[in-house]
Short mmCIF file of C-alpha atoms and ligand atoms in Angstrom, two decimals:
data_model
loop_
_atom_site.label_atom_id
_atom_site.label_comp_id
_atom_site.label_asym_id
_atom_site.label_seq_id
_atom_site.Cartn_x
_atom_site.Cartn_y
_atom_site.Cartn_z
CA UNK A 18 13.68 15.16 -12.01
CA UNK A 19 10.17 13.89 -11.27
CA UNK A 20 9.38 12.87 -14.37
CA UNK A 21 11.54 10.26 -15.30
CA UNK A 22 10.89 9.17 -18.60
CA UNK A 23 7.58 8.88 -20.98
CA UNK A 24 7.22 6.61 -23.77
CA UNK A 25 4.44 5.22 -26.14
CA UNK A 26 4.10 1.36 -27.18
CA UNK A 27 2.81 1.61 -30.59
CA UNK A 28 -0.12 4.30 -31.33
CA UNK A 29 -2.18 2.43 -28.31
CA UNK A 30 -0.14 2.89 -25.25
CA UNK A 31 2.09 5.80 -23.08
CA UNK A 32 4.01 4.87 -20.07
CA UNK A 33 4.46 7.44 -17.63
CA UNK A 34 7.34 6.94 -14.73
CA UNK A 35 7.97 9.27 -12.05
CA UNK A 36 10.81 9.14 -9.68
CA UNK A 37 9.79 10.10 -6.07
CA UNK A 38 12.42 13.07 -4.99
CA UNK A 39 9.80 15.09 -3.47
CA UNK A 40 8.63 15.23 0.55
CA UNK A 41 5.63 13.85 1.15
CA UNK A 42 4.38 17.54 2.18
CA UNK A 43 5.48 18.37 -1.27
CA UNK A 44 3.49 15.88 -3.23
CA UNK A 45 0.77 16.18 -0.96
CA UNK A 46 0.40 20.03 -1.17
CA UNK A 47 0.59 20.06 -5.35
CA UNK A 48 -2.74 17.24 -5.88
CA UNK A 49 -6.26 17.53 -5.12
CA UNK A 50 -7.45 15.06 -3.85
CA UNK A 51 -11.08 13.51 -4.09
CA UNK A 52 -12.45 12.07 -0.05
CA UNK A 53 -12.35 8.30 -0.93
CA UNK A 54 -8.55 8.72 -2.08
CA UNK A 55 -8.19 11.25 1.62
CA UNK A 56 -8.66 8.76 3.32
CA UNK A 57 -7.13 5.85 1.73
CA UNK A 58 -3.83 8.03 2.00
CA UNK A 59 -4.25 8.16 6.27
CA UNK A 60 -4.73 4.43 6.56
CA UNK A 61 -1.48 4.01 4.61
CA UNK A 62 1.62 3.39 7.31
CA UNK A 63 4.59 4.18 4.94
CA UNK A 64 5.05 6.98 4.17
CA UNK A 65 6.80 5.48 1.08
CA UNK A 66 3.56 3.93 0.52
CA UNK A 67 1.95 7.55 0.69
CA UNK A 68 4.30 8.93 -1.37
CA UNK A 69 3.99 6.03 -4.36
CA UNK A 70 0.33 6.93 -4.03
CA UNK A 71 0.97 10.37 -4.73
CA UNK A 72 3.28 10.59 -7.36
CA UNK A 73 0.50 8.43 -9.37
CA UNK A 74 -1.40 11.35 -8.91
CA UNK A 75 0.81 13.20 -10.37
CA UNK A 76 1.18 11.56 -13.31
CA UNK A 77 -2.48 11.37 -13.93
CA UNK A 78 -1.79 14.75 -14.59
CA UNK A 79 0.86 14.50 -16.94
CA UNK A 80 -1.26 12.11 -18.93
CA UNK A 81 -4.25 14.63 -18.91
CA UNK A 82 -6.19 13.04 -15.82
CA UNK A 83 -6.61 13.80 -12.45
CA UNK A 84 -7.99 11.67 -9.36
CA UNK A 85 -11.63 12.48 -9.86
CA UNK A 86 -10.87 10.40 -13.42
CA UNK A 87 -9.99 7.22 -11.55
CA UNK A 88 -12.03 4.37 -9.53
CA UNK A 89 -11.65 1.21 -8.39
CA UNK A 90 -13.29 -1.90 -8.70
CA UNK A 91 -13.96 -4.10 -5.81
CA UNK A 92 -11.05 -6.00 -6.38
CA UNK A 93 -8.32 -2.90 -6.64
CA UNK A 94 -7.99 -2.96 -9.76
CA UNK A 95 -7.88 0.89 -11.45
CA UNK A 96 -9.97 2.29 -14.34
CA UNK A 97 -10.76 5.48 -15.77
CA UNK A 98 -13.58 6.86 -16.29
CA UNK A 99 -13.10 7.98 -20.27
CA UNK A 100 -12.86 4.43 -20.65
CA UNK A 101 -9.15 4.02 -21.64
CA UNK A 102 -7.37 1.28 -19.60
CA UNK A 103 -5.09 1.94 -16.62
CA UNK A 104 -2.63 0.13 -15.38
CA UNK A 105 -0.58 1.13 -11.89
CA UNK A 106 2.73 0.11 -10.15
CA UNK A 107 4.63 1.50 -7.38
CA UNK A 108 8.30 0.12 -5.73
CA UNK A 109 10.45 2.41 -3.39
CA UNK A 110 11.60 5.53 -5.17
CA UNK A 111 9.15 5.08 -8.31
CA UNK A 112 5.80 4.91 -9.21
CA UNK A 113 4.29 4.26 -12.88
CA UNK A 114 0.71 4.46 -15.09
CA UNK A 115 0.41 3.30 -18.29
CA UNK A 116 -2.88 4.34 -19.99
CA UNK A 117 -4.16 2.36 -23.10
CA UNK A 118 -6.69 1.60 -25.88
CA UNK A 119 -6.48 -2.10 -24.51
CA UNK A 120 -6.38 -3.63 -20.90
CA UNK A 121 -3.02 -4.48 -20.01
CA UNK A 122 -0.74 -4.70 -16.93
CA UNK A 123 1.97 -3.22 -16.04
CA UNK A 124 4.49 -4.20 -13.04
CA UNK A 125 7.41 -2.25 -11.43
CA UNK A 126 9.66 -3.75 -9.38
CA UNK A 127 13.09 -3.35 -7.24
CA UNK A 128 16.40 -5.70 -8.04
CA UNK A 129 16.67 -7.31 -4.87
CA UNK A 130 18.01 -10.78 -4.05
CA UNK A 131 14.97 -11.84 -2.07
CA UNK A 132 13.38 -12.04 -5.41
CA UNK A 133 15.69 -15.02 -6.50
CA UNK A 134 15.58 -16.69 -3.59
CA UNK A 135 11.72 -16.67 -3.20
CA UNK A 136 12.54 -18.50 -7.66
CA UNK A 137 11.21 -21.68 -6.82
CA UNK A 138 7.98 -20.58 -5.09
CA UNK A 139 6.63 -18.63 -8.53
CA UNK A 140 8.65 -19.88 -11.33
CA UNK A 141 10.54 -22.63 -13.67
CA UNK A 142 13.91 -22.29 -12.67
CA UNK A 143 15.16 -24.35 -15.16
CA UNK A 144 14.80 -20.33 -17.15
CA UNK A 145 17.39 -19.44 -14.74
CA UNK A 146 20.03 -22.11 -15.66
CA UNK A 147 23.81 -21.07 -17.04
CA UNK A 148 22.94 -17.28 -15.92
CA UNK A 149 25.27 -15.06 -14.13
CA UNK A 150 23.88 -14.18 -10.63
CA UNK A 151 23.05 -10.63 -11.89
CA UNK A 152 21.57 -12.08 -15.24
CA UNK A 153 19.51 -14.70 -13.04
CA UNK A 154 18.30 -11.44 -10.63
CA UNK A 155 17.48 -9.57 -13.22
CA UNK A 156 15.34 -12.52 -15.54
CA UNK A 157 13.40 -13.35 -12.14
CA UNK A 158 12.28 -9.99 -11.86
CA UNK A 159 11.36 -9.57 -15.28
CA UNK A 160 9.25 -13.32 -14.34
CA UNK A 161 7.43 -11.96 -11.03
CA UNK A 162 6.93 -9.03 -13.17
CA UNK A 163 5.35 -10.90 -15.71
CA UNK A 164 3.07 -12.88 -13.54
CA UNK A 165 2.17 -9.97 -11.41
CA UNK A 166 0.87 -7.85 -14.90
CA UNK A 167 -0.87 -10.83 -15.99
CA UNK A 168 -2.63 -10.88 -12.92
CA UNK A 169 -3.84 -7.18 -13.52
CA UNK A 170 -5.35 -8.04 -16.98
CA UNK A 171 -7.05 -10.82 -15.55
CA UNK A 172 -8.00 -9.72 -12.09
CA UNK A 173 -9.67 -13.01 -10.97
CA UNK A 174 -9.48 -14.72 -7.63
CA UNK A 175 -7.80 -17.91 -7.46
CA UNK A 176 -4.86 -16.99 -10.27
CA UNK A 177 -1.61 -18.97 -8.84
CA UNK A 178 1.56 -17.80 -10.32
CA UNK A 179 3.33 -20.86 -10.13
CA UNK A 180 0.54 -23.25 -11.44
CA UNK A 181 -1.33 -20.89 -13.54
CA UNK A 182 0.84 -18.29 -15.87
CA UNK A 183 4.03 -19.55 -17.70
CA UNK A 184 6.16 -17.85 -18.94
CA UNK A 185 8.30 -19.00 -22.43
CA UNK A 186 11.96 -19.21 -22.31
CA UNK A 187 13.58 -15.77 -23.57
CA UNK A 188 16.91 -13.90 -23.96
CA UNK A 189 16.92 -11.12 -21.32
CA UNK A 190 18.62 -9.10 -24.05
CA UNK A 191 15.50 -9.05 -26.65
CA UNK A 192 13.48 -7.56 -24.11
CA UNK A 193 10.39 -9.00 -25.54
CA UNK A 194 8.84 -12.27 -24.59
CA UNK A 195 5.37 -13.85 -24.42
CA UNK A 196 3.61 -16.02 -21.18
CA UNK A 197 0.66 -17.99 -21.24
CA UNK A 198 -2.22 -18.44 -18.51
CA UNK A 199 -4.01 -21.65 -18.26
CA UNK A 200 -6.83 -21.26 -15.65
CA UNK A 201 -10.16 -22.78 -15.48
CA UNK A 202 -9.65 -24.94 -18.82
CA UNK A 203 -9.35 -21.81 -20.45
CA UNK A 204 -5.33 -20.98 -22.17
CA UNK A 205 -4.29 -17.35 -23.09
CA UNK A 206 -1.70 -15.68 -24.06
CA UNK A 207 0.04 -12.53 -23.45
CA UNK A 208 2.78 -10.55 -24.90
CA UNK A 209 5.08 -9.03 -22.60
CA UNK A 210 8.14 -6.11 -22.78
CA UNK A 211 10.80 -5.43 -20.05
CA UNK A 212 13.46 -3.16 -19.78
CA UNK A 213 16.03 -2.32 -17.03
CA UNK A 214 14.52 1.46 -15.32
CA UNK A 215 17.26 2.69 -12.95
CA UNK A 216 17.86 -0.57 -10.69
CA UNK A 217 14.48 -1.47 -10.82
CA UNK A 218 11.98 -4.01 -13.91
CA UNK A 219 9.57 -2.58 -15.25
CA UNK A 220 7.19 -5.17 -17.16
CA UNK A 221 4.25 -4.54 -19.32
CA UNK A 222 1.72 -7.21 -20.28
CA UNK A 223 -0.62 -6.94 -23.26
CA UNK A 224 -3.64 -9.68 -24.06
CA UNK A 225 -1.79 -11.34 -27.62
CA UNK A 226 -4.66 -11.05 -30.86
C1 COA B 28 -2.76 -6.83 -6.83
C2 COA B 28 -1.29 -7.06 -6.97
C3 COA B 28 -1.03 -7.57 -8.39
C4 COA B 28 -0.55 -5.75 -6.71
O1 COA B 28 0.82 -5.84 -6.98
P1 COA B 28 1.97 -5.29 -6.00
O2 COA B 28 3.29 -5.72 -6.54
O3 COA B 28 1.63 -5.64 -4.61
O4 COA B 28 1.91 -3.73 -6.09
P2 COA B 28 2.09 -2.76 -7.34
O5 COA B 28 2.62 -1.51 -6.79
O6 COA B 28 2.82 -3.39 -8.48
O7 COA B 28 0.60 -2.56 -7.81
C5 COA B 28 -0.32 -1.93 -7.01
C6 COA B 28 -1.42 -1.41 -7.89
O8 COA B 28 -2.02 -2.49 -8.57
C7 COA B 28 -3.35 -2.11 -8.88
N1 COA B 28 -4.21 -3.24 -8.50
C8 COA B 28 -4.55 -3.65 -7.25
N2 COA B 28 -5.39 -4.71 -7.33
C9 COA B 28 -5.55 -4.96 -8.65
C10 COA B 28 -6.32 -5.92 -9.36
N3 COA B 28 -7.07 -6.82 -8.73
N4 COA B 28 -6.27 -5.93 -10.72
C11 COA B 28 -5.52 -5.01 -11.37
N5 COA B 28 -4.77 -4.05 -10.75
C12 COA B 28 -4.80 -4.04 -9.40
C13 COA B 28 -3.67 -0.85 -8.07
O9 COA B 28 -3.71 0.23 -8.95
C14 COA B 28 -2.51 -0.76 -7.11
O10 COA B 28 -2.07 0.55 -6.81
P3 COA B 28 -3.01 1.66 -6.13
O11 COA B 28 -4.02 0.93 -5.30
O12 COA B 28 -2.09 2.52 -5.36
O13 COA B 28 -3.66 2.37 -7.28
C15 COA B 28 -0.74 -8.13 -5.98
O14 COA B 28 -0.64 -7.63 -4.71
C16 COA B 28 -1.61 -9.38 -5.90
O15 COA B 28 -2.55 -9.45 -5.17
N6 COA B 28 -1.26 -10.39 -6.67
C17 COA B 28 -2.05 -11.58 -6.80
C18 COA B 28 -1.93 -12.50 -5.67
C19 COA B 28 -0.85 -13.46 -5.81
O16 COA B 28 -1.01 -14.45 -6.46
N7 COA B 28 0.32 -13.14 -5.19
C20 COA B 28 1.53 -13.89 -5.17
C21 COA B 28 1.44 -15.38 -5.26
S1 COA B 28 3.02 -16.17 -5.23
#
């Protein structure tokens, strides 16, 4: 099943997730795609890399786009050109867009244990205490996740993850939270949703009114 699941946030936002089953042949065959994006794909040396890239192509098309919609600023960070917001995320077997009335990030990522080992480098792991190893996996992800979609709404050089976006202490179970970024004297904050997709995060970050 390619596409794995679609939802909507509210009237403003629709997640699209696509699980990669194809060959890269297959994916590569069934998109047209525009030179810059060519040869972005032939520099790529995984071909799970190529095939992440792909499958976002495909969902542009389940969302109505296709890959002459989308650009890049000079920093990577998508947009398209109707002037909704994009956001993009790709980890092993999956890739995901979420397209939106407001800017927001979105962040997909794999359970693996090298995430709560690498705790200490991004995080407070005092949010980790009295967890089961599983629950303390699982609640770094959802943190990395969080920092890394923060990071796509803000898209500015010099944003540290552990010195610059904290997140607030939250059940895992709510899967609702919020984070705040305190850069350049400046302090925002952000809501943020999680949920479990198949054995991987998925984490979406909006701006908070
Ligand atoms: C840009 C970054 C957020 C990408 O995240 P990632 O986990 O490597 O990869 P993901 O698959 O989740 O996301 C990749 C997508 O993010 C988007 N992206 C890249 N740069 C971006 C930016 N500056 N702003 C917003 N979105 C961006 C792109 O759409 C990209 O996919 P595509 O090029 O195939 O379209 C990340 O690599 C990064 O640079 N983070 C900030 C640096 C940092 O502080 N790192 C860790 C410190 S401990």
């Amino acid at each position: 099943m390619p596409v794995y699941q679609i939802f909507s946030i509210e009237s403003h936002t629709k997640v699209y997730v696509w699980n990669i089953s194809e060959s890269f042949n297959e994916l590569f065959r069934s998109v047209v795609l525009k030179d810059v994006s060519l040869a972005r794909l032939e520099k790529m040396k995984a071909e799970g890399h190529q095939k992440g890239f792909l499958a976002v192509r495909k969902l542009l098309e389940v969302a109505g786009y296709d890959d002459f919609d989308l650009y890049y600023d000079d920093f990577g960070k998508p947009n398209l050109k109707d002037g909704k917001h994009i956001s993009i995320s790709h980890s092993n077997d999956f890739s995901v867009i979420a397209v939106s009335d407001c800017n927001l990030g979105i962040d997909l990522e794999i359970l693996k244990d090298k995430t709560l080992k690498l705790a200490p480098r991004y995080m407070d792991v005092s949010h980790l205490e009295n967890l089961s190893k599983e629950e303390a996996l699982e609640k770094a992800t959802v943190i990395w996740g969080i920092k890394e979609s923060i990071f796509k709404i803000k898209n500015i050089e010099g944003i540290s993850f552990k010195n610059h976006i904290f997140e607030k202490k939250f059940e895992l179970s709510v899967g609702k939270c919020s984070a705040e970024l305190r850069f350049e004297n400046q302090v925002e904050q952000f809501n943020i949703q999680h949920q479990k997709v198949d054995s991987y995060i998925l984490v979406i970050a909006f701006r908070a009114n």
